[in-house]
Coordinates of C-alpha atoms in Angstrom, one line a residue:
Chain P
M1 CA 10.4 43.1 -8.2
K2 CA 11.9 42.9 -11.7
G3 CA 15.0 44.9 -12.1
A4 CA 16.4 46.6 -15.2
L5 CA 20.0 46.0 -16.1
I6 CA 22.0 49.2 -15.7
A7 CA 25.5 48.0 -16.6
D8 CA 27.2 45.2 -18.4
E9 CA 26.7 41.9 -16.6
L10 CA 29.7 40.0 -15.3
R11 CA 29.9 36.3 -15.8
V12 CA 32.1 34.0 -13.8
S13 CA 32.2 30.3 -14.6
I14 CA 32.4 28.1 -11.6
D15 CA 34.5 25.0 -11.8
S16 CA 36.5 24.8 -8.6
D17 CA 36.9 26.4 -5.1
S18 CA 39.2 29.1 -6.5
D19 CA 36.4 30.3 -8.8
I20 CA 34.3 30.9 -5.7
V21 CA 36.8 33.5 -4.6
S22 CA 36.8 35.3 -7.9
A23 CA 33.0 35.3 -8.0
R24 CA 32.9 36.8 -4.5
Q25 CA 35.4 39.4 -5.5
K26 CA 33.6 40.5 -8.6
G27 CA 30.3 40.5 -6.8
R28 CA 31.7 42.6 -4.0
E29 CA 33.2 45.1 -6.4
L30 CA 30.0 45.4 -8.4
A31 CA 27.9 45.9 -5.3
A32 CA 30.4 48.5 -4.1
Q33 CA 29.5 50.6 -7.2
C34 CA 25.9 50.8 -5.8
G35 CA 27.2 52.3 -2.6
F36 CA 26.4 49.4 -0.3
P37 CA 28.0 49.7 3.2
S38 CA 30.8 47.2 3.8
T39 CA 28.8 44.8 6.0
E40 CA 26.2 44.5 3.1
L41 CA 29.0 43.9 0.7
A42 CA 30.0 41.0 3.0
V43 CA 26.4 39.8 2.8
V44 CA 26.5 39.7 -1.0
A45 CA 29.8 37.9 -1.0
T46 CA 28.4 35.4 1.4
A47 CA 25.4 34.7 -0.8
I48 CA 27.7 34.2 -3.7
S49 CA 29.9 31.8 -1.6
E50 CA 26.9 29.6 -0.7
L51 CA 25.5 29.6 -4.2
A52 CA 28.9 28.9 -5.8
R53 CA 29.6 26.2 -3.2
N54 CA 26.4 24.5 -4.1
I55 CA 27.4 24.5 -7.8
V56 CA 30.8 23.0 -7.1
R57 CA 29.4 20.4 -4.7
Y58 CA 26.2 19.2 -6.5
A59 CA 26.6 20.2 -10.2
V60 CA 30.4 20.2 -10.6
R61 CA 30.3 23.2 -12.9
G62 CA 28.1 26.2 -13.7
E63 CA 28.1 29.9 -13.9
I64 CA 27.5 32.9 -11.7
V65 CA 26.1 36.0 -13.5
L66 CA 26.3 39.4 -11.6
R67 CA 24.3 42.4 -12.6
L68 CA 23.6 45.9 -11.3
I69 CA 19.9 46.6 -11.5
D70 CA 17.4 49.4 -11.1
N71 CA 13.8 49.0 -9.9
H72 CA 12.5 51.9 -12.2
G73 CA 12.0 53.9 -9.1
G74 CA 15.6 55.0 -8.6
K75 CA 16.3 52.1 -6.2
R76 CA 19.5 50.3 -7.1
G77 CA 20.7 46.9 -6.3
V78 CA 22.7 43.8 -7.3
E79 CA 21.4 40.6 -8.8
V80 CA 23.2 37.3 -8.6
I81 CA 22.1 34.4 -10.8
A82 CA 23.7 31.0 -10.2
A83 CA 23.0 28.6 -13.0
D84 CA 24.1 25.0 -13.6
D85 CA 23.1 22.2 -15.8
G86 CA 23.6 19.6 -13.0
P87 CA 21.2 16.9 -11.8
G88 CA 18.6 19.4 -10.6
I89 CA 16.7 19.3 -7.4
P90 CA 13.9 16.7 -7.2
D91 CA 11.9 18.5 -4.5
L92 CA 12.4 22.2 -4.2
T93 CA 10.1 22.6 -1.1
L94 CA 12.1 20.0 0.7
A95 CA 15.4 21.5 -0.5
M96 CA 14.4 24.9 0.9
Q97 CA 13.8 23.4 4.4
D98 CA 16.6 23.9 6.9
G99 CA 17.0 20.2 7.7
Y100 CA 17.5 19.1 4.1
S101 CA 21.3 19.3 4.1
T102 CA 24.0 19.5 6.7
S103 CA 24.6 23.2 6.0
G104 CA 20.9 23.7 5.8
S105 CA 20.5 22.4 9.3
L106 CA 22.8 25.1 10.5
G107 CA 20.8 27.8 8.7
L108 CA 23.3 28.0 5.8
G109 CA 23.0 26.8 2.2
L110 CA 20.0 27.9 0.1
P111 CA 17.7 28.7 3.0
G112 CA 20.4 30.9 4.5
V113 CA 20.9 32.7 1.2
R114 CA 17.1 33.3 1.0
R115 CA 17.2 34.9 4.5
L116 CA 20.2 37.1 3.7
M117 CA 18.9 38.6 0.4
D118 CA 15.8 40.7 -0.3
E119 CA 14.5 38.5 -3.1
F120 CA 15.0 34.8 -3.8
D121 CA 13.8 32.7 -6.7
I122 CA 14.7 29.2 -7.7
V123 CA 13.9 27.1 -10.8
S124 CA 15.0 23.6 -11.0
E125 CA 14.2 20.8 -13.3
F126 CA 15.1 17.3 -12.3
G127 CA 17.9 16.1 -14.7
K128 CA 18.2 19.6 -16.3
G129 CA 19.9 21.8 -13.8
T130 CA 19.1 24.6 -11.4
T131 CA 18.9 28.4 -11.6
V132 CA 18.8 30.5 -8.4
T133 CA 18.2 34.3 -8.8
V134 CA 18.7 36.5 -5.8
R135 CA 18.6 40.3 -5.4
K136 CA 19.7 42.8 -2.8
W137 CA 18.5 46.3 -2.9
K138 CA 20.3 49.3 -1.4
R139 CA 18.3 50.8 1.4
Chain A
M1 CA 41.7 26.6 25.1
N2 CA 39.5 24.1 23.4
P3 CA 41.6 22.3 20.8
D4 CA 39.0 23.0 18.1
V5 CA 39.1 26.7 19.0
R6 CA 42.9 26.6 19.0
E7 CA 43.0 25.1 15.5
L8 CA 40.4 27.6 14.1
A9 CA 42.3 30.5 15.7
A10 CA 45.4 29.4 13.9
E11 CA 43.5 29.2 10.6
Y12 CA 41.9 32.6 11.2
A13 CA 45.4 34.1 12.0
R14 CA 46.7 32.7 8.7
A15 CA 43.7 34.3 6.9
L16 CA 44.5 37.7 8.6
Q17 CA 48.2 37.4 7.7
G18 CA 47.2 36.5 4.2
Y19 CA 44.9 39.6 3.9
L20 CA 47.8 41.8 5.2
A21 CA 50.0 40.1 2.6
G22 CA 47.6 41.2 -0.1
H23 CA 45.6 38.0 -0.7
G24 CA 42.4 40.1 -0.7
E25 CA 39.2 38.2 -1.4
A26 CA 40.8 34.7 -1.0
A27 CA 41.7 35.8 2.6
L28 CA 38.1 37.1 3.2
Q29 CA 36.8 33.8 1.9
Q30 CA 39.2 31.9 4.2
A31 CA 37.8 33.9 7.2
Y32 CA 34.3 33.2 6.1
E33 CA 35.2 29.5 6.0
V34 CA 36.6 29.7 9.5
G35 CA 33.3 31.1 10.7
R36 CA 31.4 28.4 8.9
Q37 CA 33.5 25.7 10.5
T38 CA 33.2 27.2 13.9
L39 CA 29.4 27.1 13.5
A40 CA 29.5 23.6 12.1
K41 CA 31.5 22.3 15.1
G42 CA 28.7 23.5 17.3
L43 CA 30.7 26.4 18.8
G44 CA 29.1 29.7 19.7
V45 CA 29.6 33.4 18.9
L46 CA 31.8 33.8 22.0
D47 CA 34.1 31.1 20.7
M48 CA 34.1 33.0 17.4
A49 CA 35.1 36.1 19.3
T50 CA 38.0 34.2 21.0
V51 CA 39.2 33.0 17.6
Q52 CA 39.1 36.6 16.2
H53 CA 40.7 38.0 19.3
W54 CA 43.5 35.4 19.2
G55 CA 44.1 36.0 15.5
L56 CA 44.2 39.7 15.9
L57 CA 46.7 39.5 18.8
R58 CA 49.0 37.4 16.6
A59 CA 48.8 40.0 13.8
L60 CA 49.4 42.8 16.2
A61 CA 52.3 41.1 17.7
K62 CA 54.0 40.9 14.3
S63 CA 53.3 44.6 13.5
R64 CA 56.3 46.8 14.1
T65 CA 55.1 50.2 13.3
P66 CA 51.9 52.2 14.4
Q67 CA 50.9 52.1 10.7
E68 CA 51.2 48.3 10.5
R69 CA 49.2 48.0 13.7
S70 CA 46.5 50.2 12.4
R71 CA 46.4 48.2 9.1
A72 CA 46.1 45.0 11.2
L73 CA 43.2 46.5 13.1
R74 CA 41.3 47.5 10.0
A75 CA 42.0 44.1 8.4
G76 CA 40.8 42.4 11.6
Q77 CA 37.6 44.3 11.5
K78 CA 36.9 43.2 7.9
L79 CA 37.6 39.6 8.6
C80 CA 35.6 39.8 11.8
V81 CA 32.5 40.6 9.7
E82 CA 33.2 37.8 7.2
S83 CA 33.6 35.2 9.9
L84 CA 30.5 36.4 11.7
L85 CA 28.2 36.0 8.6
P86 CA 27.5 32.3 9.1
F87 CA 26.4 33.1 12.6
E88 CA 24.2 35.9 11.1
M89 CA 22.5 33.3 8.8
A90 CA 22.0 31.0 11.8
H91 CA 20.6 33.9 13.8
R92 CA 18.1 34.8 11.1
R93 CA 17.0 31.2 10.9
V94 CA 16.3 31.2 14.6
Q95 CA 14.4 34.4 14.3
E96 CA 12.3 33.0 11.5
V97 CA 11.7 29.7 13.4
N98 CA 10.7 31.8 16.5
T99 CA 8.2 33.8 14.4
A100 CA 6.8 30.7 12.9
L101 CA 6.6 29.1 16.3
R102 CA 4.8 32.1 17.8
D103 CA 2.3 32.1 14.9
S104 CA 1.8 28.4 15.3
E105 CA 1.3 28.8 19.0
H106 CA -1.1 31.6 18.4
R107 CA -3.1 29.5 15.9
Y108 CA -3.2 26.6 18.4
R109 CA -4.3 28.9 21.2
N110 CA -7.0 30.4 19.1
L111 CA -8.2 26.9 18.1
V112 CA -8.3 25.8 21.7
D113 CA -9.9 29.0 23.0
T114 CA -12.7 29.0 20.4
A115 CA -13.3 25.2 20.2
R116 CA -16.8 24.1 21.0
D117 CA -15.4 20.8 22.5
V118 CA -13.8 20.8 25.8
I119 CA -10.0 20.3 25.4
Y120 CA -8.1 19.3 28.5
T121 CA -4.9 17.8 29.7
L122 CA -4.4 15.5 32.7
S123 CA -1.1 14.9 34.6
S124 CA -0.2 11.2 35.0
D125 CA -1.7 11.3 38.6
G126 CA -5.1 12.4 37.1
R127 CA -5.0 16.1 37.9
L128 CA -6.4 18.6 35.5
K129 CA -3.5 20.6 34.0
T130 CA -5.4 22.7 31.4
L131 CA -9.0 23.4 30.4
N132 CA -10.2 25.5 27.6
P133 CA -12.9 28.2 28.1
V134 CA -15.8 26.2 26.7
F135 CA -15.5 24.0 29.8
E136 CA -17.0 27.0 31.8
T137 CA -19.9 27.5 29.2
I138 CA -20.8 23.8 29.2
T139 CA -20.5 22.9 32.9
G140 CA -21.0 26.2 34.6
W141 CA -17.8 25.7 36.7
S142 CA -15.1 28.2 36.7
R143 CA -11.8 26.7 35.4
T144 CA -9.9 27.8 38.5
E145 CA -12.2 25.6 40.6
W146 CA -10.8 22.5 38.9
L147 CA -7.3 23.3 37.6
G148 CA -4.7 21.4 39.6
K149 CA -7.3 19.2 41.1
A150 CA -8.1 15.5 40.5
F151 CA -10.7 15.0 37.7
A152 CA -12.5 12.1 39.4
P153 CA -15.1 14.1 41.4
L154 CA -16.3 15.5 38.0
V155 CA -17.3 12.1 36.8
Y156 CA -20.6 10.3 37.5
P157 CA -19.6 7.7 40.2
D158 CA -20.9 4.7 38.0
D159 CA -18.7 5.9 35.1
L160 CA -15.6 6.4 37.2
P161 CA -14.1 2.9 36.7
R162 CA -14.4 3.4 32.9
A163 CA -12.8 6.8 33.2
A164 CA -9.9 5.4 35.3
A165 CA -9.4 2.5 32.9
M166 CA -9.1 4.9 29.9
V167 CA -6.6 7.1 31.7
Q168 CA -4.5 4.0 32.6
A169 CA -4.7 2.8 28.9
V170 CA -3.5 6.1 27.6
L171 CA -0.7 6.3 30.1
A172 CA 0.3 2.8 29.0
G173 CA 0.7 4.1 25.5
Q174 CA -2.6 2.8 24.0
A175 CA -5.1 4.7 22.0
P176 CA -8.5 3.7 23.4
P177 CA -11.7 4.1 21.3
M178 CA -14.2 6.9 21.9
F179 CA -16.2 6.5 25.1
E180 CA -19.0 8.2 27.0
L181 CA -18.9 9.7 30.5
R182 CA -21.4 11.7 32.5
I183 CA -19.9 14.9 33.9
L184 CA -21.0 16.8 36.9
S185 CA -22.1 20.4 36.2
R186 CA -22.2 23.2 38.7
S187 CA -26.0 22.9 38.9
G188 CA -25.6 19.3 40.1
S189 CA -27.0 17.7 37.0
Y190 CA -24.9 15.4 34.8
I191 CA -24.0 16.2 31.2
P192 CA -23.4 13.3 28.8
G193 CA -20.0 13.6 27.1
E194 CA -18.3 11.8 24.3
F195 CA -14.5 11.5 25.0
M196 CA -11.5 10.9 22.8
V197 CA -8.1 10.6 24.7
T198 CA -4.5 10.4 23.5
P199 CA -1.2 10.4 25.3
Q200 CA 0.5 13.7 25.9
I201 CA 4.2 13.3 25.0
H202 CA 7.1 15.4 26.2
E203 CA 10.6 14.6 25.0
G204 CA 9.6 11.1 24.1
Q205 CA 7.9 10.3 27.4
I206 CA 4.2 10.0 28.1
V207 CA 3.6 12.7 30.7
G208 CA -0.2 12.8 30.7
V209 CA -3.4 12.7 28.8
L210 CA -4.8 15.0 26.2
G211 CA -8.5 14.7 25.9
V212 CA -11.3 16.2 23.8
A213 CA -14.9 15.9 25.1
R214 CA -18.1 16.8 23.3
D215 CA -21.4 17.6 25.0
I216 CA -23.8 15.1 23.4
T217 CA -26.9 16.3 25.3
D218 CA -28.5 17.4 22.0
R219 CA -27.7 14.2 20.2
Q220 CA -29.1 12.1 22.9
R221 CA -32.3 14.3 22.9
A222 CA -32.5 13.9 19.1
D223 CA -32.1 10.1 19.5
E224 CA -34.8 10.1 22.2
A225 CA -37.1 12.2 20.1
L226 CA -36.6 9.9 17.2
R227 CA -37.5 6.9 19.3
H228 CA -40.7 8.6 20.5
L229 CA -41.5 9.5 16.9
N230 CA -41.1 5.9 15.8
E231 CA -43.3 4.7 18.7
A232 CA -46.0 7.3 17.8
L233 CA -45.7 6.2 14.2
E234 CA -46.3 2.6 15.2
E235 CA -49.3 3.6 17.2
E236 CA -50.7 5.5 14.2
I237 CA -50.1 2.6 11.9
K238 CA -51.9 0.3 14.4
R239 CA -54.9 2.7 14.3
I240 CA -55.0 2.8 10.5
A241 CA -54.6 -1.0 10.3
H242 CA -57.4 -1.4 12.7
A243 CA -59.6 1.1 10.8
L244 CA -58.9 -0.9 7.6
H245 CA -59.5 -4.3 9.0
D246 CA -62.3 -3.8 11.5
E247 CA -64.2 -0.7 10.4
A248 CA -64.0 -1.2 6.6
G249 CA -64.5 -4.9 7.2
Q250 CA -67.8 -4.2 9.1
L251 CA -69.0 -1.9 6.3
L252 CA -68.3 -4.6 3.8
A253 CA -70.2 -7.1 5.9
S254 CA -73.2 -4.7 5.9
V255 CA -72.9 -4.5 2.1
H256 CA -73.0 -8.3 1.9
I257 CA -76.3 -8.4 3.9
V258 CA -77.9 -5.7 1.8
L259 CA -76.8 -7.5 -1.4
A260 CA -78.3 -10.7 -0.1
D261 CA -81.6 -8.9 0.5
I262 CA -81.5 -7.4 -3.0
A263 CA -80.7 -10.8 -4.5
R264 CA -83.9 -12.3 -3.1
E265 CA -85.9 -9.6 -4.9
L266 CA -84.2 -10.0 -8.2
P267 CA -84.8 -12.5 -11.1
T268 CA -82.2 -15.3 -11.3
S269 CA -80.5 -13.8 -14.3
S270 CA -79.6 -10.6 -12.3
S271 CA -78.7 -12.4 -9.2
Q272 CA -76.0 -14.2 -11.3
R273 CA -74.4 -10.7 -11.8
L274 CA -74.8 -9.9 -8.2
E275 CA -72.8 -13.0 -7.5
E276 CA -69.9 -11.4 -9.5
V277 CA -70.2 -8.3 -7.3
R278 CA -70.1 -10.4 -4.2
S279 CA -67.0 -12.2 -5.4
L280 CA -65.3 -8.8 -6.1
L281 CA -66.3 -7.6 -2.6
N282 CA -64.6 -10.7 -1.2
K283 CA -61.5 -9.9 -3.1
I284 CA -61.5 -6.3 -1.7
E285 CA -62.0 -7.7 1.8
E286 CA -59.1 -10.1 1.3
Q287 CA -56.9 -7.2 0.1
L288 CA -57.9 -5.0 2.9
R289 CA -57.1 -7.7 5.4
H290 CA -53.8 -8.3 3.9
L291 CA -52.8 -4.6 3.7
S292 CA -53.9 -4.2 7.3
H293 CA -51.7 -7.1 8.4
E294 CA -48.8 -5.8 6.4
L295 CA -49.2 -2.4 8.0
R296 CA -49.1 -3.8 11.5
P297 CA -49.1 -7.6 11.4
T298 CA -50.6 -9.1 14.6
I299 CA -48.4 -12.0 13.5
L300 CA -45.4 -9.9 14.5
D301 CA -46.7 -9.5 18.0
D302 CA -48.2 -13.0 18.3
L303 CA -45.8 -15.2 16.5
G304 CA -42.6 -13.2 16.0
L305 CA -40.3 -11.8 13.3
Q306 CA -39.9 -14.8 10.9
P307 CA -43.6 -15.6 10.4
A308 CA -44.3 -11.9 10.0
L309 CA -41.6 -11.5 7.4
E310 CA -42.8 -14.6 5.5
F311 CA -46.3 -13.1 5.5
L312 CA -44.9 -9.7 4.3
A313 CA -42.8 -11.4 1.6
D314 CA -45.8 -13.4 0.4
G315 CA -47.9 -10.2 0.1
V316 CA -45.2 -8.3 -1.8
S317 CA -44.6 -11.3 -4.1
K318 CA -48.3 -11.5 -4.9
R319 CA -48.6 -7.8 -5.6
T320 CA -45.4 -7.3 -7.6
G321 CA -44.3 -10.7 -8.9
L322 CA -41.0 -10.4 -7.2
R323 CA -39.6 -13.8 -5.9
I324 CA -38.7 -13.4 -2.3
S325 CA -37.0 -16.1 -0.1
V326 CA -36.6 -15.9 3.6
A327 CA -33.7 -18.2 4.9
G328 CA -32.3 -18.8 8.4
T329 CA -33.9 -17.8 11.6
P330 CA -33.6 -14.8 13.9
G331 CA -33.7 -17.3 16.7
S332 CA -35.6 -16.7 19.9
R333 CA -38.0 -13.8 20.3
L334 CA -36.3 -10.4 20.4
P335 CA -37.3 -7.3 22.3
P336 CA -40.4 -5.7 20.6
A337 CA -38.5 -2.6 19.6
T338 CA -35.9 -4.7 17.8
E339 CA -38.5 -6.9 16.1
T340 CA -40.5 -3.9 14.9
A341 CA -37.3 -2.1 13.7
L342 CA -36.2 -5.2 11.7
Y343 CA -39.7 -5.7 10.3
R344 CA -39.9 -2.0 9.2
I345 CA -36.3 -2.2 7.7
V346 CA -37.1 -5.2 5.6
Q347 CA -40.4 -3.6 4.6
E348 CA -38.5 -0.4 3.5
A349 CA -35.9 -2.4 1.8
L350 CA -38.5 -4.4 -0.2
T351 CA -40.3 -1.1 -1.1
N352 CA -36.9 0.2 -2.4
V353 CA -36.3 -3.0 -4.4
T354 CA -39.8 -2.8 -6.1
R355 CA -39.5 0.9 -6.8
H356 CA -35.9 1.2 -8.0
A357 CA -34.1 -2.1 -8.5
Q358 CA -36.0 -3.9 -11.3
A359 CA -35.0 -7.1 -9.6
A360 CA -36.4 -10.6 -10.2
H361 CA -35.3 -12.1 -6.9
V362 CA -34.7 -11.0 -3.3
A363 CA -33.0 -13.2 -0.7
I364 CA -33.5 -12.4 3.0
A365 CA -31.2 -14.4 5.3
F366 CA -30.7 -14.4 9.0
S367 CA -27.8 -15.6 11.0
R368 CA -26.8 -15.4 14.7
N369 CA -23.2 -14.7 15.6
G370 CA -22.9 -14.6 19.4
H371 CA -24.4 -11.3 20.6
A372 CA -25.2 -10.1 17.1
L373 CA -28.1 -10.9 14.8
C374 CA -27.2 -10.4 11.1
C375 CA -29.8 -9.9 8.5
S376 CA -28.9 -9.7 4.8
I377 CA -31.3 -8.5 2.1
Q378 CA -29.9 -9.1 -1.3
D379 CA -31.4 -8.4 -4.7
D380 CA -30.3 -9.1 -8.2
G381 CA -31.4 -5.7 -9.5
A382 CA -29.9 -2.6 -11.0
G383 CA -27.7 -1.7 -8.0
F384 CA -26.5 1.9 -7.3
D385 CA -23.5 4.0 -6.4
V386 CA -23.6 3.9 -2.6
P387 CA -21.8 7.2 -1.5
T388 CA -23.8 9.2 -4.1
T389 CA -27.1 7.8 -3.0
R390 CA -26.4 8.0 0.7
A391 CA -25.5 11.7 0.3
R392 CA -28.6 12.4 -1.6
R393 CA -31.6 13.5 0.4
G394 CA -34.1 12.4 -2.2
Q395 CA -36.6 9.5 -1.9
R396 CA -34.0 6.8 -2.1
G397 CA -31.6 8.6 0.3
L398 CA -34.4 9.1 2.8
G399 CA -35.3 5.5 2.7
L400 CA -31.8 4.5 3.6
M401 CA -31.6 7.3 6.2
G402 CA -34.8 5.9 7.7
I403 CA -33.2 2.4 7.9
Q404 CA -30.1 3.9 9.5
E405 CA -32.1 5.8 12.1
R406 CA -34.2 2.9 13.0
L407 CA -30.9 0.9 13.5
N408 CA -29.4 3.7 15.6
A409 CA -32.3 3.5 18.0
V410 CA -31.6 -0.2 18.6
G411 CA -27.8 0.0 18.5
G412 CA -27.5 -1.7 15.1
T413 CA -25.3 -1.1 12.1
L414 CA -26.0 -0.9 8.4
N415 CA -23.6 -1.9 5.7
I416 CA -24.6 -1.4 2.0
V417 CA -22.8 -3.3 -0.7
S418 CA -23.9 -2.2 -4.2
E419 CA -22.6 -1.3 -7.6
P420 CA -24.5 -0.2 -10.7
G421 CA -25.4 -3.4 -12.5
R422 CA -24.4 -5.7 -9.7
G423 CA -27.4 -5.8 -7.4
T424 CA -27.6 -4.6 -3.8
E425 CA -27.0 -6.2 -0.5
L426 CA -28.0 -4.6 2.8
L427 CA -26.1 -6.1 5.7
I428 CA -27.8 -5.3 9.0
T429 CA -26.4 -6.2 12.4
V430 CA -28.2 -5.7 15.7
P431 CA -27.1 -6.6 19.2
V432 CA -29.3 -9.2 20.8
E433 CA -29.9 -10.5 24.3
A434 CA -30.2 -6.9 25.5
T435 CA -33.3 -4.8 25.8
S436 CA -33.4 -1.9 23.4
A437 CA -32.9 0.7 26.1
D438 CA -29.7 -1.1 27.4
S439 CA -28.3 -1.5 23.9
H440 CA -28.8 2.2 23.3
S441 CA -26.9 3.4 26.4
A442 CA -24.2 0.8 25.7
R443 CA -23.5 2.2 22.3
R444 CA -20.2 3.9 22.0

């Protein structure tokens, strides 16, 4: 489901662990504008945590873009785009399996984010970086 | 308290204190990390609850006023959600895995329940643990009559040693080749089955046998029918050969007598021309005799395969100009069915060569290798792409199919080596020192 942007997007560059906190905070605030209940806000913050953690760990630096979106049918939601120009992922199918990384084997990491959010999309080119786009719609 | 839990509880308490001191999102992230670490250490949700409870008690102990206590409780609730989120992710993973497992189990069940082959498992002491529904259709037994019981009474007594050996091999971790057993049906008759067995493994240990058995009644009937058909064909060929040789030969003899009568009544100049007719008639007679011998050479029955093939090669050479050599020897006389099969195969191969190969030379060579007789038929002709031609059901494909079927009937194998532009070699192997009936039932 493609969403239309309904407010200015927020960009947080991710460079260190402290940037993870500010990305979470901005994401939580933005999602709060949609009227998400507080547990769902925590879900959005968690997804941002995992995505930002991946950037810091595997790509060193990147960016998280946060947007409020509309599905043209009055449904609102929040979109999180995590982009880096790091080494990229050689095998996406493998990377999306739970056993691929230590966090994945616990159900965290990218597979965990996919399960928390309503929509999940990943594009990665080996040597050119990775972009993960996730969306959560308000019920 | 578990030292890990104690340490995590202290960290969680610091996060809670931090949140109360206005650290906001950083404190929430800290609580989330505590949840993540709790999960990573292999601790459970109840341990997480202990961590949360302990942290909250610490915060409450430091609260002096009812307002402070109520703030601490609200903060505790927020951090509680954050620290539970890693567990939520792990929980969703388990749900997804369970669903996938259920689907997979369902697909497996479907496959086993609708399979046309019998799928069964045996415990290590040879008792039937599972049987799929088709067992009932094929054997007429109800599954409950056999589940939990030893499999041995189901097997034809003569086949039992083989069955037991295969079970032992599998339990010893080997993967035995396919084998045949006759299985007792409810009606008392025995059903021929082809078996494939593998070890059944549970937590790295071989705990039993997983077997797949196919009812090969129809295949055996088809093989039998084919053998009868080939026998009938041989009889028919004998009849035609006889008609060509004896009946047409007698007619020709009568023509000679009549011609001799006519010659006496004709002037010398005309009888010269009659002599030409006689000579042509002799050639026809010679050809008829040769054709009749090729069709069903009495040589094959009287003298054996090698003289018969030399005779065949000679005839084909004369007709087509193809140079044909026959080397080696098939050795002692073979069972008639094997000799006939080999003769027909070489005949079919030579027909193929003259029709398609544009070859100049064909080499037929025999060699004996223990219980196997090998025959190679090699030409220097056009060659062909083997898989394409074998798949084709056209003239050429049928020829090769015929060769294959004749070999099946005597337990032999066919190997074709060919490439466009590189000639063709048919490599034929037949078991010897066994009658054709024995070699058939010994085929696995």
